[in-house]
mmCIF file of C-alpha atoms in Angstrom:
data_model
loop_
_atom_site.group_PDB
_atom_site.id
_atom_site.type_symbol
_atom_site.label_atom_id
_atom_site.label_comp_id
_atom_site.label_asym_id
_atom_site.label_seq_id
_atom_site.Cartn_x
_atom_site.Cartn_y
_atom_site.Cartn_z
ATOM 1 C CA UNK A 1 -5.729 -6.679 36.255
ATOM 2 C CA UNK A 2 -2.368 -6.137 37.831
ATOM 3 C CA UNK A 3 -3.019 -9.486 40.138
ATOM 4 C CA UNK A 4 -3.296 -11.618 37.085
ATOM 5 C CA UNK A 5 -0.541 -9.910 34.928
ATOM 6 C CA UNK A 6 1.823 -8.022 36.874
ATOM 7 C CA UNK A 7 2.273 -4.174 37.078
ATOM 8 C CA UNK A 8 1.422 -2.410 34.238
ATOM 9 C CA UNK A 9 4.145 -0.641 32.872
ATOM 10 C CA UNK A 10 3.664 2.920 31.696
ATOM 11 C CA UNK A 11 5.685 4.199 28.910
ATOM 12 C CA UNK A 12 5.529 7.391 26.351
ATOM 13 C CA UNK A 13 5.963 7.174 22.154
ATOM 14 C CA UNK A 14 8.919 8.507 23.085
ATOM 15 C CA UNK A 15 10.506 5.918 25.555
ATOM 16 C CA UNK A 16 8.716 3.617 22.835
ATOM 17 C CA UNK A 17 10.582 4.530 20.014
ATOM 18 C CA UNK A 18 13.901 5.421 21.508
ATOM 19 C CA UNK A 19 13.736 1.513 21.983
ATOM 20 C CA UNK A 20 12.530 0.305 18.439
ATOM 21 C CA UNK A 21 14.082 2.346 16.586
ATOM 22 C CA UNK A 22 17.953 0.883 17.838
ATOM 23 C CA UNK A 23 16.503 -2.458 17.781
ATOM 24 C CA UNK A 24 14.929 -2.569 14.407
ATOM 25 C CA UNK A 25 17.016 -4.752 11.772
ATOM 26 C CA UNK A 26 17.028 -3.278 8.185
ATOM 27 C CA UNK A 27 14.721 -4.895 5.862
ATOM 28 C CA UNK A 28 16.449 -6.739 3.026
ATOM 29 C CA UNK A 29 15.382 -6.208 -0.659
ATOM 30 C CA UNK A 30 14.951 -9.803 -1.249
ATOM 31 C CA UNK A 31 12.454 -10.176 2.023
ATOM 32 C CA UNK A 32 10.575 -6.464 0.838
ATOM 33 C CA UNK A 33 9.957 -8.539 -2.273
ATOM 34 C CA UNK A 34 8.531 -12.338 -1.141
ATOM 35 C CA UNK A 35 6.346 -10.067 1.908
ATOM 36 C CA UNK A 36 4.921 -8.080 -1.091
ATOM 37 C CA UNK A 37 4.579 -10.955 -3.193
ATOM 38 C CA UNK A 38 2.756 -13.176 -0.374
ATOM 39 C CA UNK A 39 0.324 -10.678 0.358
ATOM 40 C CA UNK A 40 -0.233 -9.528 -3.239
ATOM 41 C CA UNK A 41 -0.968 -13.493 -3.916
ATOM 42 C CA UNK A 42 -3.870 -13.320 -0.540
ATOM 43 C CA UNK A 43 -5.063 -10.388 -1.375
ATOM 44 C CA UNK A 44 -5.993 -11.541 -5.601
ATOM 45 C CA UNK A 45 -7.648 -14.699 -4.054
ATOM 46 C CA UNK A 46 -9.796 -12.473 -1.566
ATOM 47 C CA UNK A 47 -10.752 -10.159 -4.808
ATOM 48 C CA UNK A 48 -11.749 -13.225 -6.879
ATOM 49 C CA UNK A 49 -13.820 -13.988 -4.131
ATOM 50 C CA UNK A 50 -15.493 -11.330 -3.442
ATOM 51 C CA UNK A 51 -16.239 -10.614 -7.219
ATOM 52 C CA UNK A 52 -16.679 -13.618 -8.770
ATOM 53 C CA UNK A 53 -17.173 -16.493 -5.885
ATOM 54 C CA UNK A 54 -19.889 -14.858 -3.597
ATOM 55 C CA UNK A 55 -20.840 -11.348 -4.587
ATOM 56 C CA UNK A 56 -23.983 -11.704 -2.526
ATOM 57 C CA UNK A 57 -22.302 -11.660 0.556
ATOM 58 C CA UNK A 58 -20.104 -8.864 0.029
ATOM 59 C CA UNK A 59 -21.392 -4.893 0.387
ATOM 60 C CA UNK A 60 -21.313 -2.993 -2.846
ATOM 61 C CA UNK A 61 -18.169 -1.028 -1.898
ATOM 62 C CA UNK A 62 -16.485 -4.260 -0.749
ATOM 63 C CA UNK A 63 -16.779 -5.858 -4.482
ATOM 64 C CA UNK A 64 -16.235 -2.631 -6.768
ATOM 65 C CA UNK A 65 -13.221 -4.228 -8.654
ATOM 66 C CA UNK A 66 -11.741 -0.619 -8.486
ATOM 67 C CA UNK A 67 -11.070 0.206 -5.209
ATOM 68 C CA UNK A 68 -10.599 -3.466 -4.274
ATOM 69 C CA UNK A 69 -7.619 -2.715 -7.404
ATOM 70 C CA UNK A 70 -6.890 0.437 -5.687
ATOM 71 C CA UNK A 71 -7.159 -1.322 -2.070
ATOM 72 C CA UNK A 72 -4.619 -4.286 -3.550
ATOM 73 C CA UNK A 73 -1.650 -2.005 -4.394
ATOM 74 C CA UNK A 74 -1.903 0.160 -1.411
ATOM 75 C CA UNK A 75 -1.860 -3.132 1.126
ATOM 76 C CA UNK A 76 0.930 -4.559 -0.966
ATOM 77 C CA UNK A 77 2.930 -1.679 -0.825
ATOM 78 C CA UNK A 78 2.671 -1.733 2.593
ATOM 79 C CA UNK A 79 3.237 -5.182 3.343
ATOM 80 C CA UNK A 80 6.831 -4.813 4.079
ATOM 81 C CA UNK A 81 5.926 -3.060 7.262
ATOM 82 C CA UNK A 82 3.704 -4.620 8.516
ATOM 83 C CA UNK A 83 5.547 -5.422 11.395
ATOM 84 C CA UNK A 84 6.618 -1.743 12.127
ATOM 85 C CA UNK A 85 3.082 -1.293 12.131
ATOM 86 C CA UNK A 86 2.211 -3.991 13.953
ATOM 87 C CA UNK A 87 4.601 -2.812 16.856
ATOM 88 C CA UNK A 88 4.144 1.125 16.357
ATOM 89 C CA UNK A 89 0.257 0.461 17.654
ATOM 90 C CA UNK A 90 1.448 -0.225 21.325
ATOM 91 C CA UNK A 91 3.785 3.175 20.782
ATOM 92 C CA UNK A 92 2.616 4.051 24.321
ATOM 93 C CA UNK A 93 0.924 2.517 27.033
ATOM 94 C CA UNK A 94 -2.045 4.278 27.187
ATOM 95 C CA UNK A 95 -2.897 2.434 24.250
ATOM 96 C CA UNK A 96 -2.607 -1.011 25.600
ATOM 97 C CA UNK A 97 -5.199 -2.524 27.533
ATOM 98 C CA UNK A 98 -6.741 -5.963 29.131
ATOM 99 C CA UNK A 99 -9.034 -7.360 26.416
ATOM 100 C CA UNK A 100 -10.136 -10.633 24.972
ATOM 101 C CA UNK A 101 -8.230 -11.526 21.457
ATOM 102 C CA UNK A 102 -12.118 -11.774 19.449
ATOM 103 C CA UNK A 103 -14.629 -10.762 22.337
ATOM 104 C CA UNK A 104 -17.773 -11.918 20.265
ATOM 105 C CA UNK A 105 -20.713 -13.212 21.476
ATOM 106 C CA UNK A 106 -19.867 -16.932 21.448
ATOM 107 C CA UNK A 107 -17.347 -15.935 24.151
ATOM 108 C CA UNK A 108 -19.389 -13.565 26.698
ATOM 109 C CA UNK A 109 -22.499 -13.907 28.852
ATOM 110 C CA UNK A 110 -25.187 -11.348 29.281
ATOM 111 C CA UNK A 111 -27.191 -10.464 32.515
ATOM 112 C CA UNK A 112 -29.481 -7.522 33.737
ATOM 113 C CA UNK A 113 -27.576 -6.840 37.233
ATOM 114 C CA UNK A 114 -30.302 -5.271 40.292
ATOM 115 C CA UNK A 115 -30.600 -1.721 39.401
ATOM 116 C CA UNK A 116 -31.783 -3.024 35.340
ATOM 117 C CA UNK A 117 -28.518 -2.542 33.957
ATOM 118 C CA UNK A 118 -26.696 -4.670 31.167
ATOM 119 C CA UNK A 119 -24.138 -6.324 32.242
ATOM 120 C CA UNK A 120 -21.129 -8.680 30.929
ATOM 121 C CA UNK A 121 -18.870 -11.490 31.860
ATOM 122 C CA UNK A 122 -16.305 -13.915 29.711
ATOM 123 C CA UNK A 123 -16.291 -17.155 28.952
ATOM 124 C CA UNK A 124 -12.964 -18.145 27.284
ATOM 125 C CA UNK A 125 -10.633 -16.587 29.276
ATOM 126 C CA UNK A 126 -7.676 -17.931 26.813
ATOM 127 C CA UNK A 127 -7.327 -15.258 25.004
ATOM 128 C CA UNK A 128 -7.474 -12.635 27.074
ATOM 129 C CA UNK A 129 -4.387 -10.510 27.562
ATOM 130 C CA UNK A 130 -2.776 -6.671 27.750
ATOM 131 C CA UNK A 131 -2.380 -5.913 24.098
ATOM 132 C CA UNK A 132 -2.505 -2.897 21.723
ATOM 133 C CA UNK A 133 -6.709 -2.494 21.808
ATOM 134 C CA UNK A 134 -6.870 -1.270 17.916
ATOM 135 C CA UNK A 135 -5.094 -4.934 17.436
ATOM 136 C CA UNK A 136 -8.145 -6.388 18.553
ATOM 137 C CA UNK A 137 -10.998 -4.575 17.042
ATOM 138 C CA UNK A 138 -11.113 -6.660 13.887
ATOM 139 C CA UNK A 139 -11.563 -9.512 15.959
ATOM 140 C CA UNK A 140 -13.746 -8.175 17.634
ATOM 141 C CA UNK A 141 -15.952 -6.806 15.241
ATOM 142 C CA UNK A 142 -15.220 -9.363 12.503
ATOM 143 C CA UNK A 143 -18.609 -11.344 13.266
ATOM 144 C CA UNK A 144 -20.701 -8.152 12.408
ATOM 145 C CA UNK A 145 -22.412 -8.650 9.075
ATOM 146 C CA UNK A 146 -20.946 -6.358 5.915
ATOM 147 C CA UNK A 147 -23.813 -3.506 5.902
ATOM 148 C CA UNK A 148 -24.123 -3.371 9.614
ATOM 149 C CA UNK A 149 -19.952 -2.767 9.994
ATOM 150 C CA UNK A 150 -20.179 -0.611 7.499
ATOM 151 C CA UNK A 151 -22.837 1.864 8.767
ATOM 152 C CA UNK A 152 -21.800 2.140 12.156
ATOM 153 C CA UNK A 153 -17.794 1.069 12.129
ATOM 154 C CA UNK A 154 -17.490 4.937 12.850
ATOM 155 C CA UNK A 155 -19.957 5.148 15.340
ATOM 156 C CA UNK A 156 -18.477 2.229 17.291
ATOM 157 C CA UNK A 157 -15.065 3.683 17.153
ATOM 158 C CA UNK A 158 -16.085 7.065 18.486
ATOM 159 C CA UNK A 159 -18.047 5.515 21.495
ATOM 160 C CA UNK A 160 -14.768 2.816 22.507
ATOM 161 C CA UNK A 161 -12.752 6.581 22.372
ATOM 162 C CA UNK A 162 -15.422 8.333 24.767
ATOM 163 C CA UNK A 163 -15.571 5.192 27.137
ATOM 164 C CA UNK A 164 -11.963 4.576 27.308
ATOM 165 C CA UNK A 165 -11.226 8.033 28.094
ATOM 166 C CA UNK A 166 -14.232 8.461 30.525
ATOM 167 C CA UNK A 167 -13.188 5.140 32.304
ATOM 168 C CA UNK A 168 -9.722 5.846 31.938
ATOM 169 C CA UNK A 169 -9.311 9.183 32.655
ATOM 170 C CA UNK A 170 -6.293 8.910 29.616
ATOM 171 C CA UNK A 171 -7.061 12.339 27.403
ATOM 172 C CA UNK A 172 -4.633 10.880 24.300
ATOM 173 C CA UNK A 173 -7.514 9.126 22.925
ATOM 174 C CA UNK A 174 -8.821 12.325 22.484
ATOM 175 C CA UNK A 175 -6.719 13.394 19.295
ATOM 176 C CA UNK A 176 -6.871 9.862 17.776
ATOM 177 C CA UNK A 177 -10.564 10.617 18.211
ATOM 178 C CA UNK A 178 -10.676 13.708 15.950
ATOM 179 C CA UNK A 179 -9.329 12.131 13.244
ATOM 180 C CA UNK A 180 -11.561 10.166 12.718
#
């Protein structure tokens, strides 16, 4: 996609970070405390709805009140870096691809080309970009119902690792894949 966007430019974690980490402003103790306090207040509403709105819709892992408990404090903790997070997933440019923002199926076209094969084309071309691809798996996969995400969410990450690095050729993939 370098005639639509340019050159892509290659960098390591290491060029990444020399370049973050002298940019990166220290986080005040007053902002730590309204980014906690924001996403503490999202997070209760998504609980009460999940437990207490529509229960039906929800898996039985994704309304046990204790690890949704459990799941609160460990997001709000976190919450204050969120944007170190955010900006640590494009650490290095093998991890930063051409993608649609929330490639779902109201935004792709399917065919069968000669040879039988399944093939795919895009619609809504708006949102596509070069961005951090583990950025845009939850908008990607955010249309798949509860039970079906949650049986093959594994699955689906494992074969995105093995086609990347088969399409690719990039081998980094690999370790991210073992940890899984």
């Amino acid at each position: 996609y370098d005639s639509f966007f340019g050159p892509m430019q290659k960098y390591t974690e290491q060029e990444f970070l020399e370049t973050k980490i002298k940019t990166r402003k220290k986080l005040k103790p007053k902002r730590k405390e309204v980014l906690q306090n924001g996403c503490s207040s999202m997070l209760e509403k998504g609980i009460d709805f999940a437990v207490n709105v529509a229960p039906q819709i929800f898996t039985a892992t994704g309304k046990d009140v204790n690890k949704l408990k459990k799941m609160k404090e460990e997001i709000t903790s976190m919450a204050p870096f969120f944007e170190d997070i955010r900006q640590f997933l494009a650490n290095t440019s093998d991890f930063v691809g051409a993608m649609h923002m929330n490639l779902q199926a109201d935004n792709a076209y399917l065919w069968y080309d000669d040879e039988g094969d399944l093939d795919v084309g895009i619609f809504d071309w708006c949102g596509f970009a070069r961005s951090p691809f583990v950025m845009n798996f939850m908008g990607c996969l955010s249309g798949a119902d509860a039970d079906l995400l949650d049986a093959h969410e594994e699955g689906l990450m494992r074969m995105f690792c093995d086609e990347y690095v088969r399409m690719s050729g990039t081998p980094s993939l690999r370790c991210w894949m073992r940890n899984l």
